[in-house]
Amino acid sequence: MDVTILASTEQEIHAIIKVHFSNLSWLITGIYASPRYRERRILWDNLNKVATLHNLPWLVLGDFNEILSSEDKLGGRPINLYRPMVFQQCLNSYNLLDLGFQGPRFTWVNKRDFLAFIQERIDRCFANSSWRTMYPEASVYHLTRLHSDHCPVLLSLNPSNGNHSNRPFRFQPMWLSHPHFTKLVQDNWNDSLSLQANNLAFNNAARVWNKEVFGNVFHKKSRLEARIKGTQHALTNNPNQFLINLERTLQSIKDVLESFCELSGLKVNLLKSKIFFFPNVSQITRDSICETIGYEATSNLGKYLGFPLKQPGSTEHDFDFIIDRVKSKLAGWKSNLLSMAGRCVLTNSVTSAIPAYIMQDTILPTRIHNALDKINRNFIWGSTEVKRKIHLVGWDKVTSHKEEGGLGIKAAKQKNLSLTTKLCWRFKNSKGELWAETLKRKYLNREHPRKHGFSRTWLAITKSEELCTKGSHWIIGNNSNLSFWYDKWTTFGPLRQLIQGPLTLTEETLMVKNTMVNGQWDCSQISFVIPDSWLLILKAIPLRKAFVGKDILCWDGKAKGLFNSKHAYNLAFGEKCIHNSLPVKHIIQHRGLTENPSCTHCSQVEDITHVLRDCHVAKNFWTEAGILANDPEFYSSPCNRWLKSNAINSSTIPNKSFTWDTFFLFGIWNLWLQRNRCNFQHSNPKPSLLDNVETLASEFSCLVIPLRFVLETHLIQVKWKLPSPGWFKLNTDGSALGCPGPAGGGGLIRDDHGRWVKGFLRRIGKVSSLEAELWAIRDGLTLCTQPQIQELLIELDAKAVISLVTCKKESFAQYALFIDDYRNLLQ
């Protein structure tokens, strides 16, 4: 190879590598970054300039004096997330990828005592995609550190396929002292074979025999030394009875583990086994226990099933690994090579999904929420700490629903709260599950209530209880223990929120069951006159007939009454609206990025409405499309209403294969592209813009929009039929003016000759049409029990009600009261 030095500074050297016998040339940059952060920022800026000056394959390697995540550091203080984030964003802007490594994890050590011991991975090799394509098998090796505080780093462009990890075979003199060694040699030596074959067979057998018989001599030696040292220490210092008992207890634990290993065939891994001590345990006691049992001490319990375990000394930095995982995913994606739609898809499906597992059980710190939102925000807009870009839309608008003009990306804090609300919902609806009963006994003990020392799971449940209460309501049972005023047993919330002023002591403690008399509401214990609107609400709440059931907690807005995380997120986030986001000159001037807000084609202020509709260029386009120049409905409505009304107008266009909404959206998109070409490429408006839009709309309609099949209609004559001889028929119906709204229901019973037997009519109250149908059926079945009708046929025109009755009641807890009464009345 020929090496030509191009330039150098105190922190970098740039050179061109010319490969002999080929036309390959690539750029290599050697790095020694300053230990001072300000000077390292100068290096990042220099590398950014170099990246913009060439398109060669590029290799960057050396000592960067900066880590990329918390996994690159062991010991010392928690990392500052800002500096690794800046470093990662710089690498992304250079389009550099980490080549990975083989060997020891860390490349630098501070060579200090145990308590101040720090290791880091700060020596790295990065390359762009073209260099990686040129050398796909290149590998980085961290070699053994000798005298320096850094590991040597070897970059091999074409590593050999040989296995260098096999240690050479060495004969151990201690084998001669073992009585079974002679038999081992006899069993693995055959005089009829060559010396090389016998030597290979003996070597393989001796390796296995050494591990089984002698094992790890160093571990055994250290354990024996620790026991001897502990015994000497005890004899010297006259141990008390506590130390003697501790020694016996530890020895018993050790014997149990050894017996378990012998019976199960398993073996305890000493390298993975640690002992955790509470802070009040003295160092002498810790050393004694570790020496006796042979395990190392640890200050961190680590993770269980991916969740960091809470312990004394736990901090919010326990969750830094979530940020590291998200950033490691983004490191392989180059936002400048992806479209906005592609970045949104990746954000929704990957970066937002990574923390979801931890969010199910834990409320993450606000710092982690903000960091996750910032990473997603910068990735969507292609912004970094080095090269910032305009965020055209606020984050609260980006995270709103697509139906409301957003991108459907979920904000970290609200998503976390919606997931822990599901945990709270499961806890409240638990039916004897072990985990829920454990939490109830531990934290809901009335005799000894806890005031501190809560687990992360319980904290997540308590913080989500308000949202869980807001999104659910109770279905009352016969002997309901719900508070009449403060529990949410109506769909309008707790009744206490609907009134003002104080209540009497009797009214404060009023229970729902105190107002239920013989299946009817009795409000005589309330001292004031109940408004008519309240009476409609109470009248519409059904009471159980005969079945004695408990109170059931149901989730609002769902017929099945089951928890819905999407609805919970909506409650946590709130409503959003349409917003202005295109970077027209008026908006850019408002942000202080330009002084001239005038349109390129005229002297008027360039806002969104002007670009898409009011400019003479846009008016010419819409006139060619068939819009009259003086159409007041098209040209006078406000921007938001104009965009929304046209974007949902699916009316057909004569002699065209596409609808107006498709044409309109492609039209405003091409008007925007034409505006950008005029401003940045100084090109004139194209006269063929209409043809281009019609072509795109036709292509989209053929490829994306599904074909609309015309369904054939068949007229079916419907009429009432007589029931079979000896049978009766019950016909019911119910309806409501609104959802919910004032409702009523009725029905009648006829015999097998069509003669009227009984009938009923009810003003139900304020419910939905489905609930009105359910009310009517229950009243009809109740009417059938009085003359003791045995053979009954029920007929109605609501298929949804039939599905509810035939399904299991657990599937539709919202209407479980009606279904229970139906089945009891039919029996």
PDB file of N, CA and C in Angstrom, residues 596-606:
ATOM      1  N   ASN A 596     -37.858  38.812   4.214  1.00  0.00           N
ATOM      2  CA  ASN A 596     -38.809  39.085   3.138  1.00  0.00           C
ATOM      3  C   ASN A 596     -39.892  38.015   3.107  1.00  0.00           C
ATOM      4  N   PRO A 597     -41.141  38.342   3.473  1.00  0.00           N
ATOM      5  CA  PRO A 597     -42.211  37.338   3.447  1.00  0.00           C
ATOM      6  C   PRO A 597     -43.002  37.329   2.147  1.00  0.00           C
ATOM      7  N   SER A 598     -42.524  38.035   1.115  1.00  0.00           N
ATOM      8  CA  SER A 598     -43.311  38.198  -0.111  1.00  0.00           C
ATOM      9  C   SER A 598     -43.202  36.975  -1.005  1.00  0.00           C
ATOM     10  N   CYS A 599     -44.264  36.745  -1.769  1.00  0.00           N
ATOM     11  CA  CYS A 599     -44.311  35.645  -2.732  1.00  0.00           C
ATOM     12  C   CYS A 599     -43.353  35.928  -3.888  1.00  0.00           C
ATOM     13  N   THR A 600     -42.796  34.871  -4.478  1.00  0.00           N
ATOM     14  CA  THR A 600     -41.866  35.020  -5.596  1.00  0.00           C
ATOM     15  C   THR A 600     -42.570  35.570  -6.833  1.00  0.00           C
ATOM     16  N   HIS A 601     -43.846  35.226  -7.026  1.00  0.00           N
ATOM     17  CA  HIS A 601     -44.576  35.601  -8.234  1.00  0.00           C
ATOM     18  C   HIS A 601     -45.333  36.914  -8.088  1.00  0.00           C
ATOM     19  N   CYS A 602     -45.582  37.355  -6.855  1.00  0.00           N
ATOM     20  CA  CYS A 602     -46.313  38.604  -6.644  1.00  0.00           C
ATOM     21  C   CYS A 602     -45.805  39.241  -5.358  1.00  0.00           C
ATOM     22  N   SER A 603     -46.311  40.359  -5.007  1.00  0.00           N
ATOM     23  CA  SER A 603     -45.823  41.108  -3.844  1.00  0.00           C
ATOM     24  C   SER A 603     -46.619  40.825  -2.579  1.00  0.00           C
ATOM     25  N   GLN A 604     -47.546  39.885  -2.613  1.00  0.00           N
ATOM     26  CA  GLN A 604     -48.361  39.604  -1.443  1.00  0.00           C
ATOM     27  C   GLN A 604     -47.604  38.696  -0.468  1.00  0.00           C
ATOM     28  N   VAL A 605     -48.079  38.674   0.791  1.00  0.00           N
ATOM     29  CA  VAL A 605     -47.456  37.836   1.816  1.00  0.00           C
ATOM     30  C   VAL A 605     -47.694  36.368   1.485  1.00  0.00           C
ATOM     31  N   GLU A 606     -46.623  35.582   1.546  1.00  0.00           N
ATOM     32  CA  GLU A 606     -46.709  34.166   1.183  1.00  0.00           C
ATOM     33  C   GLU A 606     -47.038  33.338   2.423  1.00  0.00           C
TER      34      GLU A 606
END
